mmCIF file of N, CA and C in Angstrom:
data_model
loop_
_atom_site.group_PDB
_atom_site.id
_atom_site.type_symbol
_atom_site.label_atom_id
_atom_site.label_comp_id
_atom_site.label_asym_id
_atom_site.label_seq_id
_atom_site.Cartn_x
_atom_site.Cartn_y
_atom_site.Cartn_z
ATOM 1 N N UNK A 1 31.540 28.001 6.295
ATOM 2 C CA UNK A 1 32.872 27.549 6.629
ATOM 3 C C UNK A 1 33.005 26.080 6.243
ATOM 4 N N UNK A 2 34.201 25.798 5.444
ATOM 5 C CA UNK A 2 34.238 24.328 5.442
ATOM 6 C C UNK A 2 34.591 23.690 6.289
ATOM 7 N N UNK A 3 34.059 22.310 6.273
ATOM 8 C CA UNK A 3 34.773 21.086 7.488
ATOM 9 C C UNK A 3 35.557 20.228 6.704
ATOM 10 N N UNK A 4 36.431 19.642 7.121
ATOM 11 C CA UNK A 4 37.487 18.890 6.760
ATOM 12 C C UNK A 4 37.282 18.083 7.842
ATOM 13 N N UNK A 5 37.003 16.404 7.490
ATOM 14 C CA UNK A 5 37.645 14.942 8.365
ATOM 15 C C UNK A 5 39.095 15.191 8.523
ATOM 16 N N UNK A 6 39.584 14.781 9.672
ATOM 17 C CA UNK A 6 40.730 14.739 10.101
ATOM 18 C C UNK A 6 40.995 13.192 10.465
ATOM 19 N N UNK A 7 42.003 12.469 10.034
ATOM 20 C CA UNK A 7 41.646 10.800 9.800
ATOM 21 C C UNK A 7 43.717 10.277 10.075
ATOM 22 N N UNK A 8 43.820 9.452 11.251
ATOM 23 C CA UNK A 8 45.032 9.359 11.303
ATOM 24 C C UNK A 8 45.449 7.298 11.352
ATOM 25 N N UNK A 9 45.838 6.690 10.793
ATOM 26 C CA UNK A 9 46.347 5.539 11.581
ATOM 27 C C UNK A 9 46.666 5.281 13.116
ATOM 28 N N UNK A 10 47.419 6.266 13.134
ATOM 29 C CA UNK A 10 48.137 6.716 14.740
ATOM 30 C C UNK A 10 47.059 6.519 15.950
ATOM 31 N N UNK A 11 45.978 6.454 15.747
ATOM 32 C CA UNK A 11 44.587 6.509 16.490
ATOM 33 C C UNK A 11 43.419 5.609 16.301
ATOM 34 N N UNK A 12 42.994 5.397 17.381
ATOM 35 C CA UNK A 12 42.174 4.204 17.066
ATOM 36 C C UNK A 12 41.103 5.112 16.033
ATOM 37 N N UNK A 13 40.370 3.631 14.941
ATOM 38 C CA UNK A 13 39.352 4.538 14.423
ATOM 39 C C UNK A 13 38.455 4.788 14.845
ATOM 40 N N UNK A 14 37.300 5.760 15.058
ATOM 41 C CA UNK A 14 35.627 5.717 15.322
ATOM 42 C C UNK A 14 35.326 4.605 15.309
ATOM 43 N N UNK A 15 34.439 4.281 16.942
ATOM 44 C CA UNK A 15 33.750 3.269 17.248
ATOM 45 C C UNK A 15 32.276 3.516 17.232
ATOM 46 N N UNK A 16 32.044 4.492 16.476
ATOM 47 C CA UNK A 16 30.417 5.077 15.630
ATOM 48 C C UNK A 16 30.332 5.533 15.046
ATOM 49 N N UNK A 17 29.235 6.817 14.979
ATOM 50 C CA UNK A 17 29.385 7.580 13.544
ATOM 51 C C UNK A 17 29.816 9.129 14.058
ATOM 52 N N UNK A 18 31.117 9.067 13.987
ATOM 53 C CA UNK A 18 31.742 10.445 14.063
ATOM 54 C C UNK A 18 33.031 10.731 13.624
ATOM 55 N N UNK A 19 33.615 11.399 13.482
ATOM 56 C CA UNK A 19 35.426 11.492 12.971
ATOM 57 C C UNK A 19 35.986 11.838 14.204
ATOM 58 N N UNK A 20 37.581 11.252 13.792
ATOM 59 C CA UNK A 20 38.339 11.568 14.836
ATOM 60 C C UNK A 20 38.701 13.240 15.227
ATOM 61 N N UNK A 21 38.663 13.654 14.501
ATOM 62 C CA UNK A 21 38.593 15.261 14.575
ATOM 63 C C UNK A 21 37.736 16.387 13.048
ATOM 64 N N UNK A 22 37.739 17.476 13.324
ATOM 65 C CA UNK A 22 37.117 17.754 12.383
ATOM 66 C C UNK A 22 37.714 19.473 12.232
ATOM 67 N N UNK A 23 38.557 19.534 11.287
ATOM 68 C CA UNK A 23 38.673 21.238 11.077
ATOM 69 C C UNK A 23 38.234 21.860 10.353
ATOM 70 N N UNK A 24 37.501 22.761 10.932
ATOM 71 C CA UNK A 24 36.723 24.036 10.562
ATOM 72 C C UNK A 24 37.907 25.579 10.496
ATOM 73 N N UNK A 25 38.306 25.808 9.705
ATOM 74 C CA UNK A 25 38.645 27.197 9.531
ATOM 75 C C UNK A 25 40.151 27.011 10.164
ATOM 76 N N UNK A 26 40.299 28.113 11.124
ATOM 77 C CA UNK A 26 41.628 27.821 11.950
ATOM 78 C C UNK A 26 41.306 26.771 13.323
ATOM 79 N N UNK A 27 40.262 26.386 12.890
ATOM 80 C CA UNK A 27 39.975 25.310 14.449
ATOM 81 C C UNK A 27 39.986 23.636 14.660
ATOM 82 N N UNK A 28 40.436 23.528 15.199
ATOM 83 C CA UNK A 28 40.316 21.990 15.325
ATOM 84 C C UNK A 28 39.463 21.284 16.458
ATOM 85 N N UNK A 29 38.601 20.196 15.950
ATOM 86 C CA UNK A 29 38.007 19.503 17.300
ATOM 87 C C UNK A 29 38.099 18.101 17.501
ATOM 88 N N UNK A 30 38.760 18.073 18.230
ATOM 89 C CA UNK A 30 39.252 16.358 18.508
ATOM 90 C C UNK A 30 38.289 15.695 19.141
ATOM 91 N N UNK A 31 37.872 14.659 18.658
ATOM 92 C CA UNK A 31 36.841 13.753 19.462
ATOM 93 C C UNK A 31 37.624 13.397 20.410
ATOM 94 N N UNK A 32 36.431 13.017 21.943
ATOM 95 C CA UNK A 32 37.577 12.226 22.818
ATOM 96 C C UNK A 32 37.604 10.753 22.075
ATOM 97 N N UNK A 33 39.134 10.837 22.940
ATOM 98 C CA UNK A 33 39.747 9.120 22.615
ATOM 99 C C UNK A 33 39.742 8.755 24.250
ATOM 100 N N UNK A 34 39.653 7.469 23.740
ATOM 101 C CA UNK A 34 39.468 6.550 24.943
ATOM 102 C C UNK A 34 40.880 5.598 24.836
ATOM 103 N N UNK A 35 41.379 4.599 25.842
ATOM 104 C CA UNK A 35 42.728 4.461 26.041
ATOM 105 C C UNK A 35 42.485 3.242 25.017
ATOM 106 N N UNK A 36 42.229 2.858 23.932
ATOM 107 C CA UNK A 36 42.448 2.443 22.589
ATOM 108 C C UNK A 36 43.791 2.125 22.064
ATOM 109 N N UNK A 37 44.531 0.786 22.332
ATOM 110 C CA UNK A 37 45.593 0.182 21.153
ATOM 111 C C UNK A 37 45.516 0.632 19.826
ATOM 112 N N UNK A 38 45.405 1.614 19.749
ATOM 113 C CA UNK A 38 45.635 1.685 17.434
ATOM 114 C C UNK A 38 45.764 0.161 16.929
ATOM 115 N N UNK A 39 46.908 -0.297 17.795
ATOM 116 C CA UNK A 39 47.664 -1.371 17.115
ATOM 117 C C UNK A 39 46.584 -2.597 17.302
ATOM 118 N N UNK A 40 45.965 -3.213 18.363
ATOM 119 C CA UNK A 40 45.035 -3.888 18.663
ATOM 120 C C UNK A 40 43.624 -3.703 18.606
ATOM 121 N N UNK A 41 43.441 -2.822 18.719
ATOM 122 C CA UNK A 41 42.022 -2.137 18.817
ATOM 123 C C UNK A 41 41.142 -2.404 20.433
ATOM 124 N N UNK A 42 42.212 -2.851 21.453
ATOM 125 C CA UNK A 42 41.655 -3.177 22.373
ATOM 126 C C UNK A 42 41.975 -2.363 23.572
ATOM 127 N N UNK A 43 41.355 -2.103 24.439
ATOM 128 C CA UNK A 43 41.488 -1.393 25.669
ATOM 129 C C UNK A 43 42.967 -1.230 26.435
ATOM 130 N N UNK A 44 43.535 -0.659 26.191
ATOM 131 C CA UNK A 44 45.362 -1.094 27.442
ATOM 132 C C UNK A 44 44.149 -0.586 28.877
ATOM 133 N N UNK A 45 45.203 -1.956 29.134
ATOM 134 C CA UNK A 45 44.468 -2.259 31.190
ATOM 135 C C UNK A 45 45.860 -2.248 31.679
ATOM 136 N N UNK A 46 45.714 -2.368 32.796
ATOM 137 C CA UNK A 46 46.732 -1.649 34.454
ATOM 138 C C UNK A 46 46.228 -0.846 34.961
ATOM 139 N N UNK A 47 46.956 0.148 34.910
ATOM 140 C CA UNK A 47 46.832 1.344 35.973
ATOM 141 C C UNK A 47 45.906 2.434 35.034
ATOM 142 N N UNK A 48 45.565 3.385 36.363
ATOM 143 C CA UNK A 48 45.173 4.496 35.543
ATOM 144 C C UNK A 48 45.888 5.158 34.343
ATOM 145 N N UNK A 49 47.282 5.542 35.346
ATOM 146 C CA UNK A 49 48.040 6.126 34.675
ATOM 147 C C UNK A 49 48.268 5.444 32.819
ATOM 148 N N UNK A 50 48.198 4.373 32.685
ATOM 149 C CA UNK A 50 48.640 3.312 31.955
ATOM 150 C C UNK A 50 47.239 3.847 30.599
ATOM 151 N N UNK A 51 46.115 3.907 31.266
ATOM 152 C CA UNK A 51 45.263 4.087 30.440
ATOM 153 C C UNK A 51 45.349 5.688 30.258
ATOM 154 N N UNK A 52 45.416 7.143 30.681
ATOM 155 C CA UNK A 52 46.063 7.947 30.784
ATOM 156 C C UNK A 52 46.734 8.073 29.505
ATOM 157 N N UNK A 53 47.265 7.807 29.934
ATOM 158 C CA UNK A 53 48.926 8.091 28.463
ATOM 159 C C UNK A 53 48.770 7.715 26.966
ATOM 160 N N UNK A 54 47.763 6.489 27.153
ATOM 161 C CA UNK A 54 47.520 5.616 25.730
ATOM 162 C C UNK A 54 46.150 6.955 25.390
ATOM 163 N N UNK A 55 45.791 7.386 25.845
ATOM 164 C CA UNK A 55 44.524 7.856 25.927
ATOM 165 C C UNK A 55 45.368 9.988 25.320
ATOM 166 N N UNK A 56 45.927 10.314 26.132
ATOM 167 C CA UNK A 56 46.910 10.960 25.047
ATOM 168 C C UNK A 56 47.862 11.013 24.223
ATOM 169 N N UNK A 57 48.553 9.792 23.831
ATOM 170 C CA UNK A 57 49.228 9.531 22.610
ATOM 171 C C UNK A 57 48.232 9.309 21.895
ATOM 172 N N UNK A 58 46.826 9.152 21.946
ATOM 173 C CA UNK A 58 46.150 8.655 20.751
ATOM 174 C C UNK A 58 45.081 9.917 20.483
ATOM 175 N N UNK A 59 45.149 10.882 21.810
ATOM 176 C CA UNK A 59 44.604 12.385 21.009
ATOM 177 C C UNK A 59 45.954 13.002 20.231
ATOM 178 N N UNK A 60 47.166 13.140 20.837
ATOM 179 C CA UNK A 60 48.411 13.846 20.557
ATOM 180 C C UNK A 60 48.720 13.495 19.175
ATOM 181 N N UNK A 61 48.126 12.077 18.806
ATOM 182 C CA UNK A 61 47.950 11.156 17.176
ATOM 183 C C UNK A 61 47.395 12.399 15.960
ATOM 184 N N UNK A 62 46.290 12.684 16.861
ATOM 185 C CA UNK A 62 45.269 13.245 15.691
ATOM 186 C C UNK A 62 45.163 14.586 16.123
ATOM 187 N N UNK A 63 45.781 15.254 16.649
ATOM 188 C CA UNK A 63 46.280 16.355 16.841
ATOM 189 C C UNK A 63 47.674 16.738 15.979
ATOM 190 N N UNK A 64 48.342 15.676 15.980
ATOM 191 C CA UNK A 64 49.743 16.019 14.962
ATOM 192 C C UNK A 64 49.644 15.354 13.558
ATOM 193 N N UNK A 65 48.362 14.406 13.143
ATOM 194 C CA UNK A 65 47.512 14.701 11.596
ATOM 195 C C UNK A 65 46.752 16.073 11.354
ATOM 196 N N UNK A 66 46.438 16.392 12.297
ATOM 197 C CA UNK A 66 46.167 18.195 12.031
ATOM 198 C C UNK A 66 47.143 19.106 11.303
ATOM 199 N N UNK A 67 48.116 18.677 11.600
ATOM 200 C CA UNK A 67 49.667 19.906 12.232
ATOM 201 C C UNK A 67 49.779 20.536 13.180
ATOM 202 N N UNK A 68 48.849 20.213 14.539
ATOM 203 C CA UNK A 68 48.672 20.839 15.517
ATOM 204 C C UNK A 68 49.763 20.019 16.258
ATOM 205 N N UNK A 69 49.609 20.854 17.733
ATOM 206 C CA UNK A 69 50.084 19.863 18.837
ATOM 207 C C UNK A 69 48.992 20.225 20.187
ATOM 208 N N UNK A 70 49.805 19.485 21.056
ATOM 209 C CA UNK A 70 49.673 20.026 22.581
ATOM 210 C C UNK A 70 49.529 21.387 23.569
ATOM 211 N N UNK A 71 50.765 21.744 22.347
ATOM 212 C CA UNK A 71 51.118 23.126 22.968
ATOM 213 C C UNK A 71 49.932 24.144 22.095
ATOM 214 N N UNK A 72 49.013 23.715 21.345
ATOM 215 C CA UNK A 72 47.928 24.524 20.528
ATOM 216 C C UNK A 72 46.959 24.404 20.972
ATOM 217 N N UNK A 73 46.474 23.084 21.753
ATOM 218 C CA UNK A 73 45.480 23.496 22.644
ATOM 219 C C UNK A 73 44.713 24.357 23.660
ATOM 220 N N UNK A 74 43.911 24.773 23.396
ATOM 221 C CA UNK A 74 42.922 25.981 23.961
ATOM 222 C C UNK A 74 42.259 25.432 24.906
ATOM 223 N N UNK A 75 41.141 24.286 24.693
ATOM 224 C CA UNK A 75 40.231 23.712 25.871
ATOM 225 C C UNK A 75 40.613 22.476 25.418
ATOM 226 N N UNK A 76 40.539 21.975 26.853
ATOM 227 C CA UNK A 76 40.504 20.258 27.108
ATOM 228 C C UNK A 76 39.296 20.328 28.349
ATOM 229 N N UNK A 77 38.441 18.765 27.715
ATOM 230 C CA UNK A 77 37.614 17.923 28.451
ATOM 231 C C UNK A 77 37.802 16.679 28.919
ATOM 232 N N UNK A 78 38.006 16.456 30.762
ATOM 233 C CA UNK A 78 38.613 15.143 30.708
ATOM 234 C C UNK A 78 37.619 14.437 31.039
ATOM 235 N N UNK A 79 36.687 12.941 31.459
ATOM 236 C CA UNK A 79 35.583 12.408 31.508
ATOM 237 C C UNK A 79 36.270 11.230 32.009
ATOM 238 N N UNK A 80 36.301 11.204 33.678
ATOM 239 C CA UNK A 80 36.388 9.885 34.198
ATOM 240 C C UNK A 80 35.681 9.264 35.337
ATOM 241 N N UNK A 81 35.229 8.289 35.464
ATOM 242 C CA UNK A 81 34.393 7.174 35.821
ATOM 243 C C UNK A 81 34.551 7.323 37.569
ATOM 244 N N UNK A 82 35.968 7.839 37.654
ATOM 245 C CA UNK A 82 35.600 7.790 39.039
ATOM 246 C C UNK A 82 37.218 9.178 39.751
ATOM 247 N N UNK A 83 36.293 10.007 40.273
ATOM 248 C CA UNK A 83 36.900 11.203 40.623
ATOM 249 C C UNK A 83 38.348 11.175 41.318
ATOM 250 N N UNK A 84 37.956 10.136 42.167
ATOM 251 C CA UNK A 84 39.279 9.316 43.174
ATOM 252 C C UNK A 84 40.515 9.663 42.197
ATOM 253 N N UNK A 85 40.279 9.722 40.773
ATOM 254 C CA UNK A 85 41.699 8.872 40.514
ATOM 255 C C UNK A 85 42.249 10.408 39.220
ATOM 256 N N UNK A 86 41.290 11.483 40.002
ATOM 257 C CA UNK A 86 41.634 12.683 39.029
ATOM 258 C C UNK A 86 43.405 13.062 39.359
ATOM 259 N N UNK A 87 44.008 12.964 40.561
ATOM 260 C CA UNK A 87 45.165 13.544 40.938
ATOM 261 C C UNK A 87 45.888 12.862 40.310
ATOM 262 N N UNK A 88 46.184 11.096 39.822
ATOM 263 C CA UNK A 88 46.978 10.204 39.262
ATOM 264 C C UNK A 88 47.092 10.971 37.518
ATOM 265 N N UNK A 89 45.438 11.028 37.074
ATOM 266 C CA UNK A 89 45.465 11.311 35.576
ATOM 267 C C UNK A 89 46.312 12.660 35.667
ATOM 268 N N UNK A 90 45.784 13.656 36.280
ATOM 269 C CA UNK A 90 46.645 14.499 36.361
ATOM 270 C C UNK A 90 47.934 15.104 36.330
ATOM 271 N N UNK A 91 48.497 14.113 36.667
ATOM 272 C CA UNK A 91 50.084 13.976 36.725
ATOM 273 C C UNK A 91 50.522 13.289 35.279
ATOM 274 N N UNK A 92 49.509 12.657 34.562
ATOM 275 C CA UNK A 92 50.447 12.296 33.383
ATOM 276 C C UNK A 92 49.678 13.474 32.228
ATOM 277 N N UNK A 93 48.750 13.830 32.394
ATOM 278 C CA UNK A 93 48.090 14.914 31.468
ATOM 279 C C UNK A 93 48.921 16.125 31.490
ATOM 280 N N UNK A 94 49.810 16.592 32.836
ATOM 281 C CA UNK A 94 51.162 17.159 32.863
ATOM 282 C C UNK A 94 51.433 17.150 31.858
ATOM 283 N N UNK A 95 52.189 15.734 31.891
ATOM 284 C CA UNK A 95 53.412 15.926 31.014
ATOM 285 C C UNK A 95 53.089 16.134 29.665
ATOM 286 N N UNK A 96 52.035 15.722 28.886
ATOM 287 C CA UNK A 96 51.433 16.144 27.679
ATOM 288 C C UNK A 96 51.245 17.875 27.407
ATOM 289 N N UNK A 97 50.817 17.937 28.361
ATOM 290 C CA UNK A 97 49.992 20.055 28.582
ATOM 291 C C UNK A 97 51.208 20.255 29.192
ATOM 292 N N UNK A 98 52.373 20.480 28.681
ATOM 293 C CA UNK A 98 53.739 21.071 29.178
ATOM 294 C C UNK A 98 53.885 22.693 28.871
ATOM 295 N N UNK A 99 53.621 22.997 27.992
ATOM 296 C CA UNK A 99 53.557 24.174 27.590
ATOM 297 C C UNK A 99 52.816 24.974 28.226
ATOM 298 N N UNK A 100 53.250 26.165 28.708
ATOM 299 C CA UNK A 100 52.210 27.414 28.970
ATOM 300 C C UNK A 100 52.262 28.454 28.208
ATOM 301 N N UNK A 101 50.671 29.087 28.646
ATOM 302 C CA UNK A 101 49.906 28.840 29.344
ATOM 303 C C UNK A 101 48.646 27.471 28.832
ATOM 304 N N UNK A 102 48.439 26.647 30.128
ATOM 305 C CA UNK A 102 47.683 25.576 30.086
ATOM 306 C C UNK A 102 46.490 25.928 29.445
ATOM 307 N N UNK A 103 45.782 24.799 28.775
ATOM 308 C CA UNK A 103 45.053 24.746 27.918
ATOM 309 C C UNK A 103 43.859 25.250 29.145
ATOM 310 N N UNK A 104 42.494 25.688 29.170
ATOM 311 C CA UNK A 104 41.557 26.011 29.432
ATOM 312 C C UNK A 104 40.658 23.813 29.838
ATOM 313 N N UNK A 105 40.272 23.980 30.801
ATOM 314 C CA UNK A 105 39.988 22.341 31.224
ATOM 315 C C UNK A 105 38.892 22.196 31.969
ATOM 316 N N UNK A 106 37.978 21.095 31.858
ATOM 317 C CA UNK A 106 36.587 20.844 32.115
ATOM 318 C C UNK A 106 37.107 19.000 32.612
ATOM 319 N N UNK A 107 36.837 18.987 33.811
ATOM 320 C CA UNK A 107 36.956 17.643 33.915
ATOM 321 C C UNK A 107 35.480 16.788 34.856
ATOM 322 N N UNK A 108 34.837 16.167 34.298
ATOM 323 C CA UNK A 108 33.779 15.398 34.684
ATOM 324 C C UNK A 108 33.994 14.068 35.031
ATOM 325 N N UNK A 109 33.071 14.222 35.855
ATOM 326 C CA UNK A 109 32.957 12.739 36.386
ATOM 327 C C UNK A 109 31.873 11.957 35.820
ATOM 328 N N UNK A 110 31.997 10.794 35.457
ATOM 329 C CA UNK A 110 30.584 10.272 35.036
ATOM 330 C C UNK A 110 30.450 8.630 35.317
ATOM 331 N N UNK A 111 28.928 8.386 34.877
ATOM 332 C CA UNK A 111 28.885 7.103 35.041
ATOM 333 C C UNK A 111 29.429 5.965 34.407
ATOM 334 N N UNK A 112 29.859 6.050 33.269
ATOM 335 C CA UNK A 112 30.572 4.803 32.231
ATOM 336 C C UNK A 112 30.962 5.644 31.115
ATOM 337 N N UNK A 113 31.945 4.995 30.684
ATOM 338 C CA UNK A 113 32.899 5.672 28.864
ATOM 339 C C UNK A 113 32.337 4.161 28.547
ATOM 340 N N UNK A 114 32.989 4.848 26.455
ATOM 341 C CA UNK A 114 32.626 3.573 25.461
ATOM 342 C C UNK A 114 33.824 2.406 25.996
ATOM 343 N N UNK A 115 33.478 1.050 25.552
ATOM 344 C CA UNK A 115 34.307 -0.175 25.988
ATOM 345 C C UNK A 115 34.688 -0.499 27.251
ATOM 346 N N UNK A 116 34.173 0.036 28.641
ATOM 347 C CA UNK A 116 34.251 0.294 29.766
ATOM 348 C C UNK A 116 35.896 1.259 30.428
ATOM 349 N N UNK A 117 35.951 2.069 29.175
ATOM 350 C CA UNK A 117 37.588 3.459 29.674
ATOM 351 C C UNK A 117 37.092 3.515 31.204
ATOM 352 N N UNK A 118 37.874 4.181 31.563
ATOM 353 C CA UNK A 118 37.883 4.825 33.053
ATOM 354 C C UNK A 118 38.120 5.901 32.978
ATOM 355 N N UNK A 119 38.678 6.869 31.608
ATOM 356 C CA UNK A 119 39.058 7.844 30.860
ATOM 357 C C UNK A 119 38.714 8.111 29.414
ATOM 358 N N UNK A 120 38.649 9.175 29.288
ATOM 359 C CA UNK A 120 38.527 9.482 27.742
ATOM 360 C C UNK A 120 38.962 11.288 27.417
ATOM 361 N N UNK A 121 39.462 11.639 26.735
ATOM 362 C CA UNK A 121 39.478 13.372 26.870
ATOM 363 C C UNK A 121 39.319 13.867 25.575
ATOM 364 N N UNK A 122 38.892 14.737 25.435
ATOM 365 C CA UNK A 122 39.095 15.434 23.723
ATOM 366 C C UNK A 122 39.487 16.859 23.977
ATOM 367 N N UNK A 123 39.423 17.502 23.107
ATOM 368 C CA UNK A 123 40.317 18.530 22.965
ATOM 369 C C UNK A 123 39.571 19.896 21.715
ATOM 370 N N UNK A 124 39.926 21.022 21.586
ATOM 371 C CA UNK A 124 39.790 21.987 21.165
ATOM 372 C C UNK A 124 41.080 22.382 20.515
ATOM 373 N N UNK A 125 41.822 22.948 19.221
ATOM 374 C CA UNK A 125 43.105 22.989 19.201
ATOM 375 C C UNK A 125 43.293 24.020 17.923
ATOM 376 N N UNK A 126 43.940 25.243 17.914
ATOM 377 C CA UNK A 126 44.382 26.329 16.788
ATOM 378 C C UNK A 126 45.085 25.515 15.885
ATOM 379 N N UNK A 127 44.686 25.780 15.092
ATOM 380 C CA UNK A 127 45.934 25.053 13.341
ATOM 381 C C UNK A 127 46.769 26.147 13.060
#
């Protein structure tokens, strides 16, 4: 099966050695993004929510350099630093995962993301 780099402006670039997504066949795999300025290359700080949103406009980026969207997602993985604050992310990951039926979801808690996120999510997605 071939792989195809999936490579957008819209999204911050790889902060190592990996691509922002990668399609294989009818599949897509989005690296997680972390709440990443495209425009700055620097962390957006405030609120959760704040990091949240930047953190899916910048998967929703390289999901719609696919030709995919939101509504094509199959599995999502969310990865945040501290569990407390799953009900806040939640409410804006809503409004992104609008479509049903909801994507299939794995959400972890862990000890630290890259650049100190408090969030990061990636994604699984049909072309």
């Amino acid at each position: 099966m071939k792989r195809e780099e999936v490579r957008t402006s819209g999204a911050p670039a790889p902060v190592g050695p990996y691509s922002q997504a990668i399609r294989a066949g009818d599949w897509l795999f989005a690296s997680g993004q972390i709440p990443l300025d495209p425009a700055t290359g620097k962390i957006v700080t405030g609120e959760i929510e704040d990091e949240a949103r930047q953190v899916l406009e910048n998967l929703g980026a390289v999901l719609e350099a696919a030709g995919t969207g939101f509504d094509r997602v199959v599995k999502a993985t969310v990865y945040l630093t501290d569990l407390s604050l799953f009900p806040r992310v939640n409410v804006i990951y809503a409004e992104f995962f609008s479509a049903a039926p909801a994507p299939a979801r794995v959400t972890v808690g862990v000890a630290s993301l890259p650049l100190g996120a408090r969030v990061e999510i990636d994604a699984i997605a049909v072309l």
